[in-house]
Coordinates of C-alpha atoms and ligand atoms in Angstrom, one line a residue:
X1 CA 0.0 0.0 0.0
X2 CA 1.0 3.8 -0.9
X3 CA 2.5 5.3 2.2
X4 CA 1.0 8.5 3.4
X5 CA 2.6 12.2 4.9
X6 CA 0.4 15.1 5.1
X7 CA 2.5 18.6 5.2
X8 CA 1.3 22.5 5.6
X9 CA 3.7 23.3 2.8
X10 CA 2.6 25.4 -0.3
X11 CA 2.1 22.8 -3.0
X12 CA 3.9 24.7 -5.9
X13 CA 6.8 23.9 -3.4
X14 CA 6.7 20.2 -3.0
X15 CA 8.8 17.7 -4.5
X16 CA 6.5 15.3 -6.0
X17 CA 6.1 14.1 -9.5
X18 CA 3.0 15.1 -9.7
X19 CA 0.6 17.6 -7.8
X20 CA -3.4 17.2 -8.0
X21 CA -5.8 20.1 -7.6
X22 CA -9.4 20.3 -8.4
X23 CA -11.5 21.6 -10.8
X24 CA -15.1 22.3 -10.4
X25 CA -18.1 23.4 -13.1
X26 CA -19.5 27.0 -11.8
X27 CA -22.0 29.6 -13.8
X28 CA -18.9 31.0 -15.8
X29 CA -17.1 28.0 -16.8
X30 CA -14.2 26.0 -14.8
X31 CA -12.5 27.1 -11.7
X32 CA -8.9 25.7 -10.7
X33 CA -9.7 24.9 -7.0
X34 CA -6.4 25.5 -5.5
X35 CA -5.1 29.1 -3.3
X36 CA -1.5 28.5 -3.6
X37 CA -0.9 28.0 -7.1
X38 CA 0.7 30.5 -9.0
X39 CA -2.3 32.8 -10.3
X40 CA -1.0 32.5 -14.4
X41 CA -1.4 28.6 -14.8
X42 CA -4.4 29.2 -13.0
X43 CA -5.8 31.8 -15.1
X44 CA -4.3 30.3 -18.6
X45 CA -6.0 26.8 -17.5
X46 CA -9.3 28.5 -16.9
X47 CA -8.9 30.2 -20.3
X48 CA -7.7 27.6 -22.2
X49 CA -10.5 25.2 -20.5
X50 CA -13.3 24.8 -23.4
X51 CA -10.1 23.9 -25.4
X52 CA -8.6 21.3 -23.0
X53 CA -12.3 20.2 -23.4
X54 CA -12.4 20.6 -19.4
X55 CA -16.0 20.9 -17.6
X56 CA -14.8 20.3 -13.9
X57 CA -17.1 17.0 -13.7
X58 CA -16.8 14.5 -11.1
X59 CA -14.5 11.2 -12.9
X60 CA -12.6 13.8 -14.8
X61 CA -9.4 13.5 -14.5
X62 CA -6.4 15.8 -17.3
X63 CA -2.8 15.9 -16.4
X64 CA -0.9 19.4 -17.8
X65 CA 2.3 20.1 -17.9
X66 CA 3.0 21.9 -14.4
X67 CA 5.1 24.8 -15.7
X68 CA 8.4 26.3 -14.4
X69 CA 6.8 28.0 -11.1
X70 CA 5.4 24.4 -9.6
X71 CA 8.1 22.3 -8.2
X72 CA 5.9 18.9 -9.4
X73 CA 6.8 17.8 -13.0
X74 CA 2.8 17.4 -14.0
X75 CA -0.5 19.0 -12.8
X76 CA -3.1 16.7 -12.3
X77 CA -6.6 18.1 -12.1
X78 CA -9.5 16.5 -10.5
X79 CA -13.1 17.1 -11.7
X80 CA -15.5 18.0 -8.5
X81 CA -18.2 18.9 -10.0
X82 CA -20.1 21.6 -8.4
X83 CA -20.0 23.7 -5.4
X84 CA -22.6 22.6 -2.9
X85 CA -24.7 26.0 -1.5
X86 CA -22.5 26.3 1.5
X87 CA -19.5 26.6 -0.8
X88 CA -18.0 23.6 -0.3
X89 CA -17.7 19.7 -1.8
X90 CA -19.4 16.5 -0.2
X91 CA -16.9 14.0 1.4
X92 CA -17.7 11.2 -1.3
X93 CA -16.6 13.6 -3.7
X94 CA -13.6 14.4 -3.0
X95 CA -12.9 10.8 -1.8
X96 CA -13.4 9.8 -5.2
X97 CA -11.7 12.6 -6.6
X98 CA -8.6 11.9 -4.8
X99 CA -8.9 8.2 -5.8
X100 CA -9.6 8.8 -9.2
X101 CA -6.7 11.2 -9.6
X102 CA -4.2 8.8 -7.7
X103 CA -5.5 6.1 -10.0
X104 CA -4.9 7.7 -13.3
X105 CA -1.5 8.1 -11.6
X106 CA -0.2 4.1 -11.9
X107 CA 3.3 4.3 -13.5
X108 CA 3.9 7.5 -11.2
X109 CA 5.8 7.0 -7.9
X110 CA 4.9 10.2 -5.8
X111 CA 1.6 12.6 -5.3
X112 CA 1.0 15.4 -4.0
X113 CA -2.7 16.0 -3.3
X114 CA -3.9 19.5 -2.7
X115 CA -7.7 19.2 -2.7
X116 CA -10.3 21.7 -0.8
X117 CA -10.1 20.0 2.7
X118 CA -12.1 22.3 5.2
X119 CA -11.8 20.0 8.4
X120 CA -10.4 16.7 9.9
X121 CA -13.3 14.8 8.2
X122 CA -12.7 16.0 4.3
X123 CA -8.7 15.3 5.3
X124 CA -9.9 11.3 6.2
X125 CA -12.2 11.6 3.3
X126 CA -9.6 12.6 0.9
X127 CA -6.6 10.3 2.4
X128 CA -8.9 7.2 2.3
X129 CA -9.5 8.2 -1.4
X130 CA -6.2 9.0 -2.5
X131 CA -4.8 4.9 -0.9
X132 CA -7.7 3.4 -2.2
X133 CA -7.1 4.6 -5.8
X134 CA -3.5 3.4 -5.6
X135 CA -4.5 -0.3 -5.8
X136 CA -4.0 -3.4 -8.2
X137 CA -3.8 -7.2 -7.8
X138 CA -0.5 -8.4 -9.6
X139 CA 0.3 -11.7 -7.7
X140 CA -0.5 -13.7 -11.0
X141 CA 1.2 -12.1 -13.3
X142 CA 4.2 -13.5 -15.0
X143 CA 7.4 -10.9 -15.4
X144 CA 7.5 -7.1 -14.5
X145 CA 4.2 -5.7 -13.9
X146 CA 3.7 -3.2 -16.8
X147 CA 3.7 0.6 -15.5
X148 CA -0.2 1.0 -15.3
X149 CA -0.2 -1.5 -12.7
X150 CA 2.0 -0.5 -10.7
X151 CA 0.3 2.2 -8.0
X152 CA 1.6 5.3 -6.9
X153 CA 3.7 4.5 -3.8
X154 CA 4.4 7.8 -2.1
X155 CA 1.1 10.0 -1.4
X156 CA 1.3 13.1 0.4
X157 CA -1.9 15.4 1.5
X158 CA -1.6 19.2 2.0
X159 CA -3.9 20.6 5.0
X160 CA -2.9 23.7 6.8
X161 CA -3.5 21.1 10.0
X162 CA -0.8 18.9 8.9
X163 CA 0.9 19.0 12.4
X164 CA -2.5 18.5 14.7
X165 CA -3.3 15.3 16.5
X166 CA -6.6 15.0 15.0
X167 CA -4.9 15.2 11.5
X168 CA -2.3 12.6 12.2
X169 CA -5.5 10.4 13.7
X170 CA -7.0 11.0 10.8
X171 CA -4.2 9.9 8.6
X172 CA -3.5 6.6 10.9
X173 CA -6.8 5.4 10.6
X174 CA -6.9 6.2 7.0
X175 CA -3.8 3.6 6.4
X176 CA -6.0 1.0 8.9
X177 CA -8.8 1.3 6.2
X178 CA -7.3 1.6 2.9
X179 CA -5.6 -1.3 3.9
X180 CA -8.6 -3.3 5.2
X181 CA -10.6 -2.5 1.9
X182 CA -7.2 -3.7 0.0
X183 CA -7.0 -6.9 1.8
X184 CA -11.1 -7.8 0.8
X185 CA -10.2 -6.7 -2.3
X186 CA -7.1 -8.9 -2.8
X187 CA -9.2 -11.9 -1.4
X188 CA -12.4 -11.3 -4.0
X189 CA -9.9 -10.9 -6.7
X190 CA -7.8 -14.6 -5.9
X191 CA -8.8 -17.0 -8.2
X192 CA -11.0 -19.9 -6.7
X193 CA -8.6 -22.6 -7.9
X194 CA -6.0 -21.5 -5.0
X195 CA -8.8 -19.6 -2.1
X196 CA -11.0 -22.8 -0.8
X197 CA -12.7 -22.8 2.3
X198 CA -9.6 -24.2 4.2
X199 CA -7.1 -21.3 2.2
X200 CA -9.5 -18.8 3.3
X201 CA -9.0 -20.2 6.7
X202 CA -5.9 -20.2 6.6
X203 CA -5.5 -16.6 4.8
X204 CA -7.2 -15.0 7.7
X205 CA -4.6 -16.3 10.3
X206 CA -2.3 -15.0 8.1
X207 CA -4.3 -11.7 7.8
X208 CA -4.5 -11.3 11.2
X209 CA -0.9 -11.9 12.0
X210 CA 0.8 -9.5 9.2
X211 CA -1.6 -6.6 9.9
X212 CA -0.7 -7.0 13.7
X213 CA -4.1 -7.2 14.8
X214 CA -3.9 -7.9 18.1
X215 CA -6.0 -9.4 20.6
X216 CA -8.2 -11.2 17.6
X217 CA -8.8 -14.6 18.3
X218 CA -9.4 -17.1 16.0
X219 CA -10.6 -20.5 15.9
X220 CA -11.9 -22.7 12.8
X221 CA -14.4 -25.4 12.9
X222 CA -13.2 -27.9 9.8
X223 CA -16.1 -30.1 8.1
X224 CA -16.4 -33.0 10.3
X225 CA -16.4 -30.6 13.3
X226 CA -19.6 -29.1 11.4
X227 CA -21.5 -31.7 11.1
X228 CA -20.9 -33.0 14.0
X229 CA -22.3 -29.3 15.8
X230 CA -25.2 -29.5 13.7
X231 CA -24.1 -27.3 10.9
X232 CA -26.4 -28.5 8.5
X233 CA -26.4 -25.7 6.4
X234 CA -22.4 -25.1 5.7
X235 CA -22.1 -28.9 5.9
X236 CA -24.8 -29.3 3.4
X237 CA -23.9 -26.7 1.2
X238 CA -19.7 -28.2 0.9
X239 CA -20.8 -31.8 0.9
X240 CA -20.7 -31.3 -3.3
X241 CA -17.0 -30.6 -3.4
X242 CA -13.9 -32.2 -2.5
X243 CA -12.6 -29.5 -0.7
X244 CA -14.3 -29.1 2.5
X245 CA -16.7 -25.9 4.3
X246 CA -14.6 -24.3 7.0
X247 CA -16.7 -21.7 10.0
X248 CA -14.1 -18.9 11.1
X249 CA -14.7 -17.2 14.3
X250 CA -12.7 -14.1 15.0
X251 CA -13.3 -12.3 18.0
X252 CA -11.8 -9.6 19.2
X253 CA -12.9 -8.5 23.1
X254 CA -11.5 -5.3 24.3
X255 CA -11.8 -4.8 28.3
X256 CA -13.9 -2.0 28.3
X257 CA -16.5 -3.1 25.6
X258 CA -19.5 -0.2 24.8
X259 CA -21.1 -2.8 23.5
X260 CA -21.0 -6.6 21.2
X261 CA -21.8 -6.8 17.8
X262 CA -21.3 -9.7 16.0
X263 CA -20.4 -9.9 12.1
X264 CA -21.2 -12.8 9.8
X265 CA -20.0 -13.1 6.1
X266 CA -20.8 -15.2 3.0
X267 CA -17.8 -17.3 1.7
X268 CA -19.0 -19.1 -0.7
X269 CA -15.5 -19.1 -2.6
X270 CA -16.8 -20.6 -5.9
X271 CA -20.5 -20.6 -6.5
X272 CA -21.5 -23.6 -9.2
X273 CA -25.5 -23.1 -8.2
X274 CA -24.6 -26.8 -7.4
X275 CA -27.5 -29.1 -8.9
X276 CA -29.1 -26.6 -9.4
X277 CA -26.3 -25.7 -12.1
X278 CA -25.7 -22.2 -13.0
X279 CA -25.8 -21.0 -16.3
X280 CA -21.8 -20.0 -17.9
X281 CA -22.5 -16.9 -18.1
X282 CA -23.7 -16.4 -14.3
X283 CA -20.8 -18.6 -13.3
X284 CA -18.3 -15.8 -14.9
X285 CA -17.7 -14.0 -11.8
X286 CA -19.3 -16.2 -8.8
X287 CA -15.1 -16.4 -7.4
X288 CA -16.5 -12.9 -5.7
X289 CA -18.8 -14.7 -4.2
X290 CA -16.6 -14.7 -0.4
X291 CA -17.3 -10.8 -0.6
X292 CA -19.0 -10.7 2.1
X293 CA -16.7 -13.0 4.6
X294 CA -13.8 -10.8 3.2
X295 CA -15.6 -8.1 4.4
X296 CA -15.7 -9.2 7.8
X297 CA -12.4 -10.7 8.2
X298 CA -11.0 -7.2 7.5
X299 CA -13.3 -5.5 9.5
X300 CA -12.4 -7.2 12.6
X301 CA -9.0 -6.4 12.1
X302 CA -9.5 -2.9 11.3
X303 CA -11.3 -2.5 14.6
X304 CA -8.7 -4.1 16.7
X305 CA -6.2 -2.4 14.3
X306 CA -8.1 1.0 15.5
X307 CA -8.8 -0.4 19.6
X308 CA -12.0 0.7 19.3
X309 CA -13.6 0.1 22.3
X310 CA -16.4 -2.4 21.3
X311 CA -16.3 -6.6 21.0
X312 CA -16.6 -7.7 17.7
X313 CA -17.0 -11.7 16.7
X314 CA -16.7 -12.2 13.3
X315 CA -18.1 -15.5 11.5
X316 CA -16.9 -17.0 8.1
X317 CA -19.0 -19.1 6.9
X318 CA -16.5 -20.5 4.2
X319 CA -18.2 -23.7 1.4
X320 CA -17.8 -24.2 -2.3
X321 CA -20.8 -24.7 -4.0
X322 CA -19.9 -27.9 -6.4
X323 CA -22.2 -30.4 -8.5
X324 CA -20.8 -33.4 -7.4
X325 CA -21.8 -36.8 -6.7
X326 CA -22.2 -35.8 -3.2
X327 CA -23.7 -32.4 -3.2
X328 CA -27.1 -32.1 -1.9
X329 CA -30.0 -32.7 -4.3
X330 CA -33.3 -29.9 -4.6
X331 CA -35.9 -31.9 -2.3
X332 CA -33.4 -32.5 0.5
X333 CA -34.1 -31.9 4.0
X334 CA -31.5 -30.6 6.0
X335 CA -31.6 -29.5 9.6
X336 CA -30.2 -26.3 10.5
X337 CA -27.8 -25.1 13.6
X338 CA -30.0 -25.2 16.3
X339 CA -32.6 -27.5 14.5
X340 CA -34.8 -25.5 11.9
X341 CA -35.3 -27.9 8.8
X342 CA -35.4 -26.1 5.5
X343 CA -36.3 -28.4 2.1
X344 CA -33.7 -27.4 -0.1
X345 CA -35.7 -26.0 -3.2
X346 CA -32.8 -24.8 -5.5
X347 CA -29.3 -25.6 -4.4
X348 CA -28.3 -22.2 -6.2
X349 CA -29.7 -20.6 -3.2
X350 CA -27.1 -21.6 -0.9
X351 CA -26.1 -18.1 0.6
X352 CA -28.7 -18.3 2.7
X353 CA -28.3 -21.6 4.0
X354 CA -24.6 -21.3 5.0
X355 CA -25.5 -17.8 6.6
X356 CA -28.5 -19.3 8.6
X357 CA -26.0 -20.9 10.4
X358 CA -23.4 -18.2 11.2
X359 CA -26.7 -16.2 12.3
X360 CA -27.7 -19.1 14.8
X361 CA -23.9 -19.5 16.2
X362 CA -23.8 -15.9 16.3
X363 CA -27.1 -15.5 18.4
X364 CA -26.0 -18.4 20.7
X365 CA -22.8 -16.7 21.3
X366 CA -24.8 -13.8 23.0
X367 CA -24.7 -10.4 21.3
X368 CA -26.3 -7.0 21.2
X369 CA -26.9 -6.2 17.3
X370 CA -25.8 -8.7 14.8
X371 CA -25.0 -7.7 11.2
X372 CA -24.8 -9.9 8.2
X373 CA -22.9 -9.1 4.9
X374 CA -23.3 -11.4 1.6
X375 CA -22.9 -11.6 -1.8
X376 CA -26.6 -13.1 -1.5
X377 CA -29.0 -12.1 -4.5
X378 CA -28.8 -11.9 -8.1
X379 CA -32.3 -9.9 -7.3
X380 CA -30.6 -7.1 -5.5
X381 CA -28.7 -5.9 -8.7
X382 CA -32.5 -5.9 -10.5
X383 CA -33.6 -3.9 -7.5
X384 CA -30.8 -1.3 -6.9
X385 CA -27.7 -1.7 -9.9
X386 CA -24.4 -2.4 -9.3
X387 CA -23.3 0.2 -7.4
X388 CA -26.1 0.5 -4.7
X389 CA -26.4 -2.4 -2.0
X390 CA -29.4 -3.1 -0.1
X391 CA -30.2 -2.8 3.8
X392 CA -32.9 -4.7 5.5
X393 CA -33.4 -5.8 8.8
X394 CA -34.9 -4.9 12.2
X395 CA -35.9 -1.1 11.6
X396 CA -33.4 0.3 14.1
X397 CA -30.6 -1.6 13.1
X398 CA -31.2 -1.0 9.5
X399 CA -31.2 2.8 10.1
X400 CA -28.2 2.5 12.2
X401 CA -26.5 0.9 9.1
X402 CA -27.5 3.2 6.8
X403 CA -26.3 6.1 8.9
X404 CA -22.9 4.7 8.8
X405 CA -22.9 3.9 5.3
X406 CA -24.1 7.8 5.0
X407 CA -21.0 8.6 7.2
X408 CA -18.7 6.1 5.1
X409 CA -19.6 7.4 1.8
X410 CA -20.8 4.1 0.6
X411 CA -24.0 3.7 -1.0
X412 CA -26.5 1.6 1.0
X413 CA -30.3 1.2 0.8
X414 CA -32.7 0.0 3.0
X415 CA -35.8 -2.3 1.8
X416 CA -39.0 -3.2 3.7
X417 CA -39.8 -6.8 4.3
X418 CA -42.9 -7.0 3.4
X419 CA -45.0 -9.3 5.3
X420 CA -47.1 -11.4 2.3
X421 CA -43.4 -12.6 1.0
X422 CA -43.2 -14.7 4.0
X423 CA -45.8 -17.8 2.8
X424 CA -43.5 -18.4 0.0
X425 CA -41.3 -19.8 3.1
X426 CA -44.2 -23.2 3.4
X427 CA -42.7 -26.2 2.5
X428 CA -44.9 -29.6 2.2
X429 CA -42.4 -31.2 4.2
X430 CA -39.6 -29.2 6.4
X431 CA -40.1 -26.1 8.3
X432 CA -39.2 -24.1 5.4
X433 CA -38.1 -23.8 2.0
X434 CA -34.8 -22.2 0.7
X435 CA -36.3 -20.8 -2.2
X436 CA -39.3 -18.8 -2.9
X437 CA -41.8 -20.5 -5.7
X438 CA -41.8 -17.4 -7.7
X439 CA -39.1 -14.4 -8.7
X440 CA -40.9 -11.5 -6.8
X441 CA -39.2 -9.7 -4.2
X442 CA -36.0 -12.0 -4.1
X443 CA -33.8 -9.9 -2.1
X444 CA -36.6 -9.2 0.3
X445 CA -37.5 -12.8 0.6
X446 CA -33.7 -13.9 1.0
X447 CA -33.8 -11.3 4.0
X448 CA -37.3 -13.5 5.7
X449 CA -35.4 -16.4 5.5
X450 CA -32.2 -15.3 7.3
X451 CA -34.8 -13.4 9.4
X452 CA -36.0 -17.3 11.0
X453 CA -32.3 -17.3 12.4
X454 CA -32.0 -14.7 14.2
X455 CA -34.6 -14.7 17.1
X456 CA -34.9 -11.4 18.8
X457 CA -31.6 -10.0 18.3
X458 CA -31.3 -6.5 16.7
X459 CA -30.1 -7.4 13.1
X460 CA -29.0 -5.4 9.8
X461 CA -28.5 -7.8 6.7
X462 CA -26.5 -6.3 3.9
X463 CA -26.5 -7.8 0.2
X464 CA -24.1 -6.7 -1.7
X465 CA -24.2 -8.8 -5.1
X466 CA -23.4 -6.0 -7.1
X467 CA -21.5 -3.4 -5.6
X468 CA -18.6 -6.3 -4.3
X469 CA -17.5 -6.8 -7.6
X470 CA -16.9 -4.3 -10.4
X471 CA -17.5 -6.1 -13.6
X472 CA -17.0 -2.7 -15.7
X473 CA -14.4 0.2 -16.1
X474 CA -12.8 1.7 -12.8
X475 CA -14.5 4.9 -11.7
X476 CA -13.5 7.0 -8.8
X477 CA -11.2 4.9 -5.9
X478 CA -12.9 1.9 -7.5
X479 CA -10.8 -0.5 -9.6
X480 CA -12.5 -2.9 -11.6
X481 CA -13.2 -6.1 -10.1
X482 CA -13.2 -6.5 -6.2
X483 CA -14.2 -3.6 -4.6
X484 CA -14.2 -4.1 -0.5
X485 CA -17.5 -2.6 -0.4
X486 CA -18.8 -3.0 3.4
X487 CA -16.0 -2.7 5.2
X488 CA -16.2 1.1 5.7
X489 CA -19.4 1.0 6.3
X490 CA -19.3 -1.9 9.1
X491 CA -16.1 -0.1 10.5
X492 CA -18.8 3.0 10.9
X493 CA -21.2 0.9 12.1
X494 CA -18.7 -0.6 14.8
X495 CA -17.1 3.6 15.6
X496 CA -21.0 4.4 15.9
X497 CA -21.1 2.1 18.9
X498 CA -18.3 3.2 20.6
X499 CA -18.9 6.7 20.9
X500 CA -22.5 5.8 22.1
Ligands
BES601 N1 -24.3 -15.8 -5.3 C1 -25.6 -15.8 -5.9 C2 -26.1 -14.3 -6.0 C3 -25.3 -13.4 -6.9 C4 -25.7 -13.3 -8.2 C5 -24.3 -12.7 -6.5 C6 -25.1 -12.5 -9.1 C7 -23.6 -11.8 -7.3 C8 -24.0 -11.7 -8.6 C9 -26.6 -16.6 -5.0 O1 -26.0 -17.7 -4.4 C10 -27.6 -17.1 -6.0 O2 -27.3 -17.9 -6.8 N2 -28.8 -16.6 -5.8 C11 -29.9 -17.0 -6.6 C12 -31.1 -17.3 -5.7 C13 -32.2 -18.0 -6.4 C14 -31.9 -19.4 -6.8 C15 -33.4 -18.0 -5.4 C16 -30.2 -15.9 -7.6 O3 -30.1 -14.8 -7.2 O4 -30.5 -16.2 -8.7
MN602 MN1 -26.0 -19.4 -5.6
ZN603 ZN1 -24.0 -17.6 -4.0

């Protein structure tokens, strides 16, 4: 990851290779949004801008020339759109302007980032930008990795509170993110040939260990330990491949806990549909389909990373989803942790099944909110696109979630579960089925089934099918392919309850 230095310095003095300002669209054209440049290249770019075909729109991104009177060999500007009434730029903007900017910089080995930063908040915002643009997942490349691959390594920020605590706070818990988002990243993007349920496992030792996470705890149940502990829903859902389901529990207890929030994330590291055989074209990307454990692996870490003072138990639930001659058939019966039957209706469905289990263990373990996160519904990208991921859950949780994904600058939203969904749930033969008779309302009805887990506890469950996985071109700190989406908003979640 980029290492990051914030200084108080004028940025026409740094020595950087390149230096990024913004540009925003106002009434009479584009406006350089910088104060310390030298006022020419200001006014010749702001001349010269209907030329340079320059609007000042968010995602766009020119590098100039930086002249003889900027220390920085290029000028990178940074569209930021426009002016909010109160003058200034929303966070998310100038997170993804930063990230955007330090993207378009790959090939380049130092930054210099000089965006409008009114307060300790923009600073984080534009710090977590700028080191999660300067990402990309080499391991599997033969030779050198060409120069667009190869991030920007050096980023430096210029606030006139360079030198104040809350900056340098700001700037430490920036690296603790960037590099949580990274490390889900770097997990989605592994190929599923080499990240199995018992890699994973092992992956998140490792994970904890390099990242110096102390105080997480972690313990794995391995197949036979599953089915032994009535895991009928992980065991079920591996018993079709060769390479056995895996449950993670990380938990990190901090002495003077505000409160305990529990964490469980879909690993399903290769999703087949099983029987229930996927299409090809479906199967393309279902390696992403761990998203959500990812998610929570790193998110534990950040938070003991950060000490925040609240208890976090995270739980993988880790299968592959395989055809073969001993995966589970539709019209089995399997019993659940703590003794539900569901009939399995389509063994594509399986997200739910393996979750039902890490929301049982997670309840019996004894917490005070509990929070899912899964890559669990091909009818959540009908509902919201790729880029927004849906929130449903008890009503107070689910607000509490989407207030920290408000305060993360990720884009969440929440969905009713609307009571008439629920009959689909009758089964002729079990307590339930996994999967509804009809299409309607598949996200919502995915939520009523994990719902029959999770007793009385507060719980927030977040799909995020699309948004964990960017199938098209990079945009803003967003690379193509895995994304990290969650963890800033969990981490949120998780700060949320330690101030309270
Ligand atoms: N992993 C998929 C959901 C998914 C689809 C995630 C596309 C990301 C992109 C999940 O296991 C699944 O297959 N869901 C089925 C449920 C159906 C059989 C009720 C779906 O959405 O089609
Ligand atoms: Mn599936
Ligand atoms: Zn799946």
């Amino acid at each position: 990851m980029a290492d990051l230095t914030l200084t108080g310095k004028n940025p026409s003095s740094l020595k950087t290779d390149a230096l990024v300002v913004g540009t925003c669209s106002t009434s009479d054209g584009v406006a350089v949004v910088a104060d310390q440049l030298p006022a020419d290249l200001v006014r010749q770019i702001e001349a010269l801008a209907p030329r340079l075909r320059l609007t000042g729109a968010t995602d766009e991104v020119r590098t100039l020339p930086a002249g003889d009177d900027v220390r920085a060999d290029v000028l990178v500007l940074t569209g930021l759109g426009e002016r909010d009434s109160d003058g200034t730029f929303p966070r998310e903007t100038l997170r993804a302007a930063a990230g955007a900017a330090v993207r378009s910089l790959a090939g380049t080995s130092s930054a210099a980032i000089a965006l409008p930063v009114v307060d300790e908040d923009d600073l984080a915002a534009v710090a977590e930008g700028a080191l999660l643009g300067a990402y990309a997942y080499t391991p599997y490349r033969s030779g050198e990795p060409a120069a667009e691959r190869t991030p920007v390594e050096h980023v430096e920020i210029v606030t006139s509170s360079a030198r104040s605590a809350r900056a340098k706070a700001a700037a430490h818990r920036a690296e603790i993110l960037a590099a949580a988002v990274h490390g889900t990243r770097d997990l989605v993007n592994m190929p599923p040939n080499d990240l199995y349920p018992a890699a994973f496992a092992d992956a998140a030792k490792a994970a904890v260990k390099e990242l110096g996470a102390k105080g997480v705890k972690i313990t794995v149940l391995d197949d036979k330990q599953l089915v032994a502990g009535g895991y009928g829903g992980i065991a079920g859902v591996g018993q079709g491949s060769t390479r056995g389901p895996r449950l993670v529990k990380l938990t990190y207890a901090p002495a003077k806990a505000t409160s305990k929030v529990a964490v469980v994330g879909k690993g399903i590291t290769f999703d087949t549909g099983g029987i229930s055989l996927k299409p090809p074209a479906s199967m393309v990307t279902m390696k992403s389909d761990m998203a959500g454990a990812a998610a929570v692996l790193h998110t534990v870490i950040a938070a003991a990373r950060l000490g925040l003072p609240v208890a976090v138990t995270g739980y993988l639930c880790l299968a592959e989803n395989m055809p073969g001659g001993a995966a589970q058939r539709p019209s089995d019966v399997v019993t659940m942790r703590g003794g539900k039957t569901v009939e399995i209706t389509n063994t594509d469905a399986e997200g739910r099944l393996v979750m039902a289990d890490g929301l049982v263990a997670a309840v019996e373990d004894g917490h005070d909110a509990v929070l899912d996160i899964a890559t669990l519904t091909g009818a959540q990208m009908v509902a919201l696109g790729n880029r927004t991921s849906g929130l449903m859950g008890t009503d107070s949780v689910r607000d509490e979630v989407k207030e920290a994904a408000d305060v993360a600058g990720e884009a969440f939203w929440p969905m009713p579960l609307p009571g008439e969904l629920k009959a689909g749930l009758k089964s002729l033969v079990a307590d339930m089925v996994n999967s509804a008779p009809d299409r309607a309302g598949g996200m919502l009805f995915a939520g009523h089934f994990l719902s029959e887990f999770v007793g009385d506890t507060p719980w927030g469950h977040l799909d995020i099918a699309g948004p964990s996985y960017n199938e098209k071109a990079p945009y803003g700190y967003t690379p193509a392919g895995g994304t990290g989406v969650g963890v800033r908003t969990l981490l949120a979640f998780l700060e949320g309850r330690a101030e309270s």
